[in-house]
Amino acid sequence: MPEEPGMAQQFCTFYLDKLFFGVEVEKVQEVIRYHAMTRVPRAPEVVGGLINLRGQIVTAIDLRKRLEMAERAADRQPMNVVVRTDDGAVSLLVDEIGDVVEVEPSSFELPPETLAGETRKLISGVYKLDGRLLHAVDLGAVLQIAEARKVN
Amino acid sequence: MVQVARSGTDGHDGMSEMDEIVKEFLVESNEGLDQLDRDLVALEKDPEEKDLLASIFRAIHTVKGTSGVLGFPKIESVAHVGESLLSRLRDGKMRLDPQITSGLLAMGDVLRELLGNIDALGVEGDRNVEPVVTRLSALLERTDSSKAADAATADTAPEARKKTTKRVAKKRSKAAVEPLSVAEASPAPASTLAADEAAQSGANLETSEARGPAVSANNIRVDVGLLDKMMNLVGELVLARNQILQYTGSQQDSGFVSAAQRLNLITTELQESVMKTRMQPIGNIWNKLPRLVRDLALSCGKQVRVEMDGAETELDKTIIEAIKDPLTHIVRNAVDHGLEMPEERRSTGKEAEGRLLLRAYHEGGQVNIEISDDGKGVDLEAVREKARQRGLVSAEQAARMSERELLNVLFLPGFSTAKQVTNISGRGVGMDVVKTNIEKIGGTVDLQSVEGKGTALKIKIPLTLAIIPALIATSGGERFAIPQVSLLELVRLEGDGVGKGIEYIHGAPVYRLRGSLLPLVSLNGVLGLDRKKQQEIANIVVLQADDRTFGLIVDEINDTEEIVVKPLSNLLKGLLCFAGATIMGDGTVALILDVMGLAQQASVVTELRDRAVKQMHARNEDGRMESEAWLLTRVGEEGRIAVPLSNVNRLEEFKLSSVEHSGGLEVVQYRGQIMPLVRLSQLLNLPGTDAGEVLPVIVTSQQGRSLGLVVDKIEDVTEQQIAVNRSNDRMYLQGSAVLQQRVTDLLDVHAVMASVCTEFKEVVNA
């Protein structure tokens, strides 16, 4: 989400199937490697499971499923981007972690009209970087999983 | 709040000190006002209680004084006029009547509101206090004209009081008069209030010196947030302990093992202590009820006396919070629907004043709360009629419904028997909400009613929600924790038994458990987990959800464990089947099953069958024959003794070598307690075999005290209707009956318990 004009914004970045995504760095609590998960039967499909984060039980959301992308190859273990929310920590399951990048608000653009499906609602926009685009994830929307109806 | 406290150590000292004082003021004033509510209601019943009046006066006086100093003019003005009124009452210039009580209670409400504003906004806000000031002033005026004569003495009053005070002081040494009477005895017309206050604060000091230090030296105020944090940390510690204990099993190092055991003991003790810090007496919420009842009773013209028994019974803070609203609702209901108008009561030979009894006590790790009234009871015919009208049941069904079923109808959503919707109850939020809220915290509600005699509502709730014993089971490759509260028993079918034991009614699996059909639910099925192929073994966990019993088929039963309950994220709140999650010894997360939710999800008991089951129960209640489950044991060579299964907590085996002696009694260490053992063969004078190296023991407990009954062999469990032959007049036996075609003596566990425990207590005390 664009901040005041002129203020550079830092994004914690990650990859999902070669696509480049980012979350505002101040919303990220920590980034951790793969953690064993306990699946939650009957939960929406996007819920990857529960992880034990130093005694705290954290719900993990599979971002690939949330963004209606192809499933991760079975032999690839997802990484956790743990974000802070009003309802405690939530983990986003991603393929790979990238660097923290600084973006100029001037490079921000709203998602194009042609972008279809769930993705449009979950991406607040893109930052045009050198040679690639950073998809800014709209955390609030991503965590509205009640709308992601499909059940395990 | 915490931040405010912390900021005291940095720069703006002056400001934060002020904040501290205001905070203190808010806490104290709110406590004072709560006390005021209670005292006023009590005073109304017993207007001669000078102590109560003095306590009320002190509360308001303090509020007024402090608010003046801190600069809260609205509070000060309201408290001032209230104080004037109170001083008039205290001096006997006025008598308390319902109008004055209501006025003073309203004053308390306004003050509370202002305090709330200060807490939230830091200022008193724009609440208009004129109406309540006028109301109180009007009450004051009422007496002013009649007491005009008193004003004449106003000038000399301070002088006079000094003398009075001295005189009283002297008198006090003769007769035992409470220090408070200093103030009570002093005449205080309106114009000398200021002087009177001085005297009062003198008395105030005196009393706080007398009572204050004893209490305050041993108590400190602690922020609830801090307690919550401690509880969380202890939870973590318990988990870490479980992990270490699991690891200890594979270790040889005796130093490590003994350190781990010490850690285990300390953790358990710490857990108990921290749990205790979160305990609050149920009186904390009960105390608000007399005021509520008074207002209600007044508004519907009834007379109600509230009695409390066991107000000191302690419960975890979170549970106290959770039952506050349901309790209020139940009490409202009792006053509004349960109790009759005074005339009606008199005409049926009851006292005009209705009685509302609140009772609380601990029993078997749970807290029982009973709210009973001596009103007219539930009009079952009206319920029947209403249930039919509302289309909840068909006319034919309605006609056949038993008393118990009819009472259960009251808990259905949208049901109200109130003839009309009053402003007290019948607003659509009914007993169903009460029931759901109580069940949410793992409790149960039971309604009993005798027409014309009254209604009693019994609530059973767990002591705490944070750490609970649970059975760990595996199904579909996942581990699940099943709260032990809902667990009745475990049934294991092997080999042939699986095929034979599980039968089908139109495709729905059932199991014959001691003669009655137990509906079965497969956990894998309900949760959509991978089913295993035909199994060699079936594990049935028999669970109790509300008044339904069902069997849950799981792949594997692991163990029982103390688990720390952690709530699920709001993201997952729509899931019926889970009550939370916990972290297991190996660090993985396991879901805690919500037995109620599971039953709902699996629609375990259709309404029809529910009814059939209940009718069966009803018949048992009506009939002479008792059907009870009995544990059959052999005692001595030949003795056949049956113990009611309801008295049996656990079956244990103790090695003879673990038996110790204490004051002539055999005892064992059991779950951190010293449990006395009773050899039934000796107690009942049955020729005994010399018991082997291992003693089969039936553990029974009453009021938290356990007793082990040593038998020679545990043979079977049977449930059948029996005709008890009570002619048998032997000690410790209820009588005898034919059980499984053999004459069997029925043990009177209470009698055994009573005799042994007296003996045991004497030993322990000596």
Coordinates of N, CA and C in Angstrom, one line a residue, chain A:
Chain A
M1 N 0.8 -1.2 0.0 CA 0.0 0.0 0.0 C 0.9 1.2 0.0
P2 N 0.6 2.2 -0.8 CA 1.5 3.4 -0.9 C 1.4 4.2 0.3
E3 N 2.6 4.6 0.8 CA 2.6 5.5 1.9 C 2.6 6.9 1.4
E4 N 2.9 7.9 2.3 CA 3.0 9.3 1.9 C 3.9 9.4 0.7
P5 N 3.7 10.3 -0.2 CA 4.5 10.4 -1.4 C 6.0 10.7 -0.9
G6 N 6.9 10.2 -1.6 CA 8.3 10.5 -1.3 C 8.9 9.6 -0.3
M7 N 8.1 8.9 0.5 CA 8.6 8.1 1.6 C 8.9 6.7 1.0
A8 N 10.2 6.2 1.1 CA 10.5 4.9 0.6 C 9.9 3.9 1.6
Q9 N 9.4 2.8 1.0 CA 8.8 1.8 1.8 C 9.5 0.5 1.7
Q10 N 9.7 -0.3 2.8 CA 10.5 -1.5 2.7 C 9.5 -2.7 2.7
F11 N 9.8 -3.6 1.8 CA 9.0 -4.8 1.6 C 9.8 -6.1 1.9
C12 N 9.2 -7.0 2.6 CA 9.8 -8.3 2.8 C 9.3 -9.1 1.6
T13 N 10.2 -9.6 0.9 CA 9.8 -10.3 -0.4 C 9.9 -11.8 -0.3
F14 N 9.1 -12.4 -1.2 CA 9.2 -13.9 -1.3 C 8.6 -14.3 -2.7
Y15 N 8.8 -15.6 -3.0 CA 8.4 -16.1 -4.3 C 7.3 -17.1 -4.2
L16 N 6.5 -17.1 -5.1 CA 5.5 -18.1 -5.3 C 5.5 -18.5 -6.7
D17 N 5.9 -19.7 -7.1 CA 5.9 -20.1 -8.5 C 6.5 -19.0 -9.3
K18 N 7.7 -18.6 -9.1 CA 8.5 -17.6 -9.9 C 8.0 -16.2 -9.7
L19 N 6.8 -16.0 -9.3 CA 6.3 -14.7 -9.1 C 6.9 -14.0 -7.9
F20 N 7.0 -12.7 -7.9 CA 7.7 -12.0 -6.9 C 6.6 -11.2 -6.0
F21 N 6.6 -11.5 -4.7 CA 5.6 -10.9 -3.9 C 6.2 -10.2 -2.7
G22 N 5.5 -9.3 -2.1 CA 6.1 -8.6 -0.9 C 5.0 -8.2 0.1
V23 N 5.4 -8.1 1.4 CA 4.6 -7.7 2.4 C 5.3 -6.5 3.1
E24 N 4.6 -5.5 3.6 CA 5.3 -4.4 4.3 C 6.1 -5.0 5.4
V25 N 7.3 -4.5 5.5 CA 8.3 -5.1 6.4 C 7.8 -5.0 7.9
E26 N 7.1 -3.9 8.2 CA 6.8 -3.7 9.6 C 5.6 -4.7 10.0
K27 N 5.0 -5.3 9.1 CA 4.0 -6.3 9.4 C 4.5 -7.7 9.7
V28 N 5.8 -7.8 9.3 CA 6.4 -9.2 9.4 C 7.0 -9.4 10.8
Q29 N 6.7 -10.4 11.5 CA 7.3 -10.7 12.8 C 8.6 -11.4 12.6
E30 N 8.6 -12.4 11.7 CA 9.8 -13.2 11.5 C 9.6 -14.1 10.3
V31 N 10.7 -14.6 9.8 CA 10.7 -15.5 8.7 C 11.4 -16.8 9.2
I32 N 10.7 -17.9 9.0 CA 11.3 -19.1 9.5 C 11.2 -20.2 8.5
R33 N 12.1 -21.2 8.6 CA 12.1 -22.3 7.7 C 10.9 -23.2 7.9
Y34 N 10.9 -24.3 7.1 CA 9.7 -25.2 7.2 C 9.6 -25.7 8.6
H35 N 8.3 -25.8 9.1 CA 8.0 -26.3 10.4 C 7.0 -27.4 10.2
A36 N 7.1 -28.4 11.0 CA 6.1 -29.5 10.9 C 4.7 -28.9 11.2
M37 N 3.7 -29.3 10.4 CA 2.4 -28.7 10.6 C 1.4 -29.8 11.0
T38 N 0.4 -29.4 11.8 CA -0.7 -30.3 12.1 C -1.9 -29.8 11.3
R39 N -2.4 -30.7 10.4 CA -3.5 -30.2 9.6 C -4.7 -30.1 10.4
V40 N -5.6 -29.3 9.9 CA -6.9 -29.0 10.6 C -8.0 -29.5 9.7
P41 N -8.5 -30.7 10.0 CA -9.6 -31.2 9.2 C -10.8 -30.3 9.2
R42 N -11.5 -30.3 8.2 CA -12.7 -29.5 8.0 C -12.4 -28.0 7.9
A43 N -11.2 -27.6 7.9 CA -10.9 -26.1 7.8 C -10.9 -25.8 6.3
P44 N -11.0 -24.5 6.0 CA -10.9 -24.1 4.6 C -9.6 -24.6 4.0
E45 N -9.7 -24.9 2.7 CA -8.5 -25.5 2.1 C -7.3 -24.7 2.2
V46 N -7.4 -23.4 2.3 CA -6.2 -22.5 2.3 C -5.4 -22.6 3.6
V47 N -6.1 -23.3 4.6 CA -5.4 -23.4 5.9 C -4.4 -24.6 5.7
G48 N -3.1 -24.2 5.8 CA -2.1 -25.3 5.6 C -2.0 -26.2 6.9
G49 N -2.2 -25.6 8.0 CA -2.1 -26.3 9.3 C -1.7 -25.4 10.4
L50 N -1.4 -26.1 11.5 CA -1.0 -25.3 12.7 C 0.5 -25.6 13.0
I51 N 1.2 -24.5 13.3 CA 2.6 -24.8 13.7 C 2.8 -24.3 15.1
N52 N 3.8 -24.9 15.8 CA 4.2 -24.6 17.1 C 5.4 -23.6 17.0
L53 N 5.0 -22.3 17.2 CA 6.1 -21.3 17.1 C 6.5 -21.0 18.6
R54 N 7.5 -21.6 19.1 CA 8.0 -21.4 20.4 C 6.8 -21.4 21.4
G55 N 6.0 -22.4 21.4 CA 4.9 -22.5 22.3 C 3.6 -21.8 21.9
Q56 N 3.7 -21.0 20.9 CA 2.5 -20.3 20.4 C 1.9 -21.1 19.3
I57 N 0.6 -21.2 19.2 CA 0.1 -22.0 18.1 C -0.3 -21.0 17.0
V58 N 0.3 -21.2 15.8 CA 0.1 -20.3 14.8 C -0.6 -21.0 13.6
T59 N -1.6 -20.3 13.0 CA -2.3 -20.9 11.9 C -1.5 -20.5 10.6
A60 N -1.2 -21.5 9.8 CA -0.5 -21.2 8.5 C -1.5 -21.2 7.4
I61 N -1.3 -20.2 6.5 CA -2.2 -20.0 5.3 C -1.3 -20.3 4.1
D62 N -1.8 -21.2 3.3 CA -1.0 -21.6 2.1 C -1.3 -20.5 1.0
L63 N -0.3 -19.7 0.8 CA -0.6 -18.5 -0.1 C -0.8 -19.0 -1.5
R64 N -0.2 -20.1 -1.9 CA -0.5 -20.6 -3.3 C -1.9 -20.9 -3.4
K65 N -2.5 -21.6 -2.4 CA -3.9 -22.0 -2.5 C -4.7 -20.8 -2.4
R66 N -4.3 -19.8 -1.6 CA -5.1 -18.6 -1.4 C -5.2 -17.8 -2.7
L67 N -4.1 -17.8 -3.4 CA -4.0 -17.0 -4.7 C -4.5 -17.9 -5.9
E68 N -5.0 -19.0 -5.6 CA -5.5 -19.9 -6.6 C -4.4 -20.2 -7.6
M69 N -3.2 -20.5 -7.1 CA -2.1 -20.9 -8.0 C -1.9 -22.4 -8.0
A70 N -1.1 -22.9 -8.9 CA -0.9 -24.4 -8.9 C -0.3 -24.8 -7.6
E71 N -0.5 -26.0 -7.2 CA 0.0 -26.5 -6.0 C 1.5 -26.7 -6.0
R72 N 2.1 -26.5 -4.9 CA 3.6 -26.6 -4.7 C 4.0 -28.1 -5.0
A73 N 5.1 -28.3 -5.6 CA 5.5 -29.7 -5.9 C 5.7 -30.4 -4.5
A74 N 5.3 -31.6 -4.4 CA 5.2 -32.3 -3.2 C 6.6 -32.4 -2.5
D75 N 7.7 -32.3 -3.2 CA 9.0 -32.5 -2.6 C 9.5 -31.1 -2.1
R76 N 8.8 -30.1 -2.3 CA 9.3 -28.7 -1.9 C 8.6 -28.3 -0.6
Q77 N 9.4 -28.0 0.4 CA 8.8 -27.6 1.6 C 8.7 -26.1 1.7
P78 N 7.5 -25.6 2.1 CA 7.3 -24.2 2.1 C 8.0 -23.5 3.3
M79 N 8.3 -22.2 3.1 CA 8.9 -21.4 4.2 C 7.7 -20.6 4.8
N80 N 8.0 -20.2 6.1 CA 6.9 -19.4 6.8 C 7.3 -17.9 6.9
V81 N 6.4 -17.1 6.4 CA 6.5 -15.6 6.7 C 5.5 -15.4 7.8
V82 N 6.0 -15.1 9.0 CA 5.0 -14.9 10.1 C 4.7 -13.4 10.2
V83 N 3.4 -13.1 10.0 CA 3.0 -11.7 10.1 C 2.2 -11.5 11.3
R84 N 2.2 -10.3 11.8 CA 1.4 -9.9 13.0 C 0.0 -9.4 12.5
T85 N -1.0 -9.9 13.2 CA -2.3 -9.4 13.0 C -3.0 -9.1 14.3
D86 N -4.1 -8.4 14.3 CA -4.8 -8.1 15.5 C -5.2 -9.4 16.3
D87 N -5.3 -10.5 15.6 CA -5.7 -11.7 16.2 C -4.5 -12.6 16.4
G88 N -3.3 -12.1 16.7 CA -2.1 -12.8 16.9 C -1.4 -13.1 15.6
A89 N -0.3 -13.9 15.7 CA 0.5 -14.2 14.6 C -0.2 -15.2 13.6
V90 N 0.1 -15.0 12.3 CA -0.4 -15.9 11.3 C 0.8 -16.1 10.4
S91 N 0.9 -17.4 9.9 CA 2.0 -17.6 9.0 C 1.6 -17.8 7.6
L92 N 2.3 -17.2 6.7 CA 2.0 -17.3 5.2 C 3.0 -18.3 4.7
L93 N 2.5 -19.4 4.0 CA 3.4 -20.4 3.5 C 3.8 -19.9 2.1
V94 N 5.1 -19.8 1.9 CA 5.6 -19.3 0.6 C 6.7 -20.3 0.1
D95 N 7.1 -20.1 -1.2 CA 8.1 -21.1 -1.8 C 9.5 -20.7 -1.3
E96 N 9.8 -19.4 -1.4 CA 11.2 -19.0 -1.1 C 11.2 -17.6 -0.6
I97 N 12.2 -17.3 0.2 CA 12.3 -16.0 0.8 C 13.2 -15.1 -0.1
G98 N 12.8 -13.9 -0.4 CA 13.7 -13.0 -1.1 C 14.3 -12.0 -0.1
D99 N 14.9 -10.9 -0.6 CA 15.5 -9.9 0.2 C 14.5 -8.9 0.7
V100 N 14.9 -8.0 1.6 CA 14.1 -6.9 1.9 C 14.4 -5.8 0.9
V101 N 13.4 -5.4 0.2 CA 13.7 -4.4 -0.9 C 13.0 -3.0 -0.5
E102 N 13.6 -2.0 -1.0 CA 13.1 -0.7 -0.7 C 12.4 -0.2 -2.0
V103 N 11.2 0.3 -1.9 CA 10.5 0.7 -3.1 C 10.1 2.1 -3.0
E104 N 10.0 2.7 -4.2 CA 9.6 4.1 -4.3 C 8.1 4.1 -4.5
P105 N 7.3 4.9 -3.7 CA 5.9 5.0 -3.9 C 5.6 5.4 -5.4
S106 N 6.5 6.1 -6.0 CA 6.2 6.6 -7.4 C 6.1 5.4 -8.3
S107 N 6.7 4.3 -7.9 CA 6.7 3.1 -8.9 C 5.5 2.3 -8.7
F108 N 4.6 2.7 -7.8 CA 3.4 1.9 -7.5 C 2.3 2.0 -8.6
E109 N 1.7 0.9 -8.9 CA 0.5 1.0 -9.8 C -0.5 0.0 -9.3
L110 N -1.8 0.4 -9.5 CA -2.9 -0.5 -9.1 C -2.8 -1.7 -10.1
P111 N -3.4 -2.8 -9.6 CA -3.4 -4.0 -10.5 C -4.2 -3.7 -11.8
P112 N -3.7 -4.2 -12.9 CA -4.4 -3.9 -14.1 C -5.8 -4.5 -14.2
E113 N -6.7 -3.9 -14.9 CA -8.1 -4.4 -15.0 C -8.1 -5.8 -15.5
T114 N -7.2 -6.2 -16.3 CA -7.2 -7.5 -16.9 C -6.9 -8.6 -15.9
L115 N -6.4 -8.3 -14.8 CA -6.1 -9.3 -13.8 C -7.4 -9.9 -13.3
A116 N -7.5 -11.2 -13.4 CA -8.8 -11.8 -13.1 C -8.8 -12.6 -11.8
G117 N -9.9 -13.0 -11.4 CA -10.0 -14.0 -10.3 C -9.7 -13.4 -8.9
E118 N -9.5 -14.3 -8.0 CA -9.3 -14.0 -6.6 C -8.1 -13.0 -6.4
T119 N -7.1 -13.2 -7.3 CA -5.8 -12.5 -7.1 C -6.0 -11.0 -7.1
R120 N -6.9 -10.5 -7.9 CA -7.1 -9.1 -8.0 C -7.5 -8.5 -6.6
K121 N -8.3 -9.3 -5.9 CA -8.7 -8.8 -4.6 C -7.6 -8.8 -3.5
L122 N -6.6 -9.7 -3.8 CA -5.6 -10.0 -2.7 C -4.3 -9.2 -3.0
I123 N -4.2 -8.6 -4.1 CA -3.0 -7.8 -4.4 C -3.4 -6.3 -4.4
S124 N -2.7 -5.6 -3.6 CA -3.1 -4.1 -3.6 C -2.5 -3.4 -4.8
G125 N -1.5 -4.0 -5.4 CA -0.9 -3.3 -6.5 C 0.4 -3.9 -6.8
V126 N 1.1 -3.3 -7.8 CA 2.5 -3.7 -8.1 C 3.5 -2.6 -8.0
Y127 N 4.7 -2.9 -7.7 CA 5.8 -1.9 -7.7 C 6.7 -2.3 -8.9
K128 N 6.9 -1.3 -9.7 CA 7.8 -1.6 -10.9 C 9.2 -1.5 -10.5
L129 N 9.9 -2.6 -10.4 CA 11.3 -2.6 -10.1 C 12.1 -2.8 -11.3
D130 N 13.4 -2.8 -11.2 CA 14.3 -3.0 -12.3 C 14.1 -4.4 -12.9
G131 N 13.5 -4.5 -14.0 CA 13.4 -5.8 -14.7 C 12.4 -6.7 -14.1
R132 N 11.7 -6.4 -13.0 CA 10.6 -7.2 -12.5 C 9.6 -6.5 -11.7
L133 N 8.5 -7.1 -11.5 CA 7.4 -6.5 -10.8 C 7.2 -7.1 -9.4
L134 N 7.0 -6.3 -8.4 CA 6.8 -6.8 -7.0 C 5.3 -6.7 -6.7
H135 N 4.7 -7.8 -6.5 CA 3.2 -7.8 -6.1 C 3.1 -7.6 -4.7
A136 N 2.4 -6.5 -4.4 CA 2.2 -6.1 -2.9 C 1.0 -6.8 -2.4
V137 N 1.2 -7.7 -1.4 CA 0.0 -8.5 -0.9 C -0.8 -7.7 0.0
D138 N -2.1 -7.7 -0.2 CA -3.0 -7.0 0.7 C -3.4 -8.0 1.9
L139 N -2.6 -7.8 3.0 CA -2.8 -8.8 4.1 C -4.2 -9.0 4.6
G140 N -4.8 -7.8 4.8 CA -6.2 -7.9 5.3 C -7.1 -8.8 4.5
A141 N -7.0 -8.6 3.2 CA -7.8 -9.4 2.3 C -7.4 -10.9 2.3
V142 N -6.1 -11.1 2.3 CA -5.6 -12.5 2.3 C -6.1 -13.3 3.5
L143 N -6.2 -12.5 4.7 CA -6.7 -13.2 5.9 C -8.2 -13.4 6.0
Q144 N -8.9 -12.8 5.1 CA -10.3 -13.0 5.1 C -10.6 -14.4 4.5
I145 N -10.2 -15.5 5.3 CA -10.3 -16.8 4.6 C -11.7 -17.4 4.7
A146 N -12.6 -16.7 5.4 CA -14.0 -17.2 5.4 C -14.5 -17.2 4.0
E147 N -14.0 -16.2 3.2 CA -14.5 -16.1 1.8 C -13.9 -17.2 0.9
A148 N -12.8 -17.7 1.3 CA -12.2 -18.8 0.5 C -12.9 -20.1 1.0
R149 N -14.0 -20.4 0.3 CA -15.0 -21.3 0.8 C -14.5 -22.8 0.9
K150 N -13.7 -23.1 -0.2 CA -13.4 -24.5 -0.3 C -12.9 -25.2 0.9
V151 N -13.4 -26.3 1.2 CA -13.0 -27.0 2.5 C -12.1 -28.2 2.2
N152 N -11.2 -28.4 3.0 CA -10.3 -29.6 2.9 C -11.1 -30.9 2.6

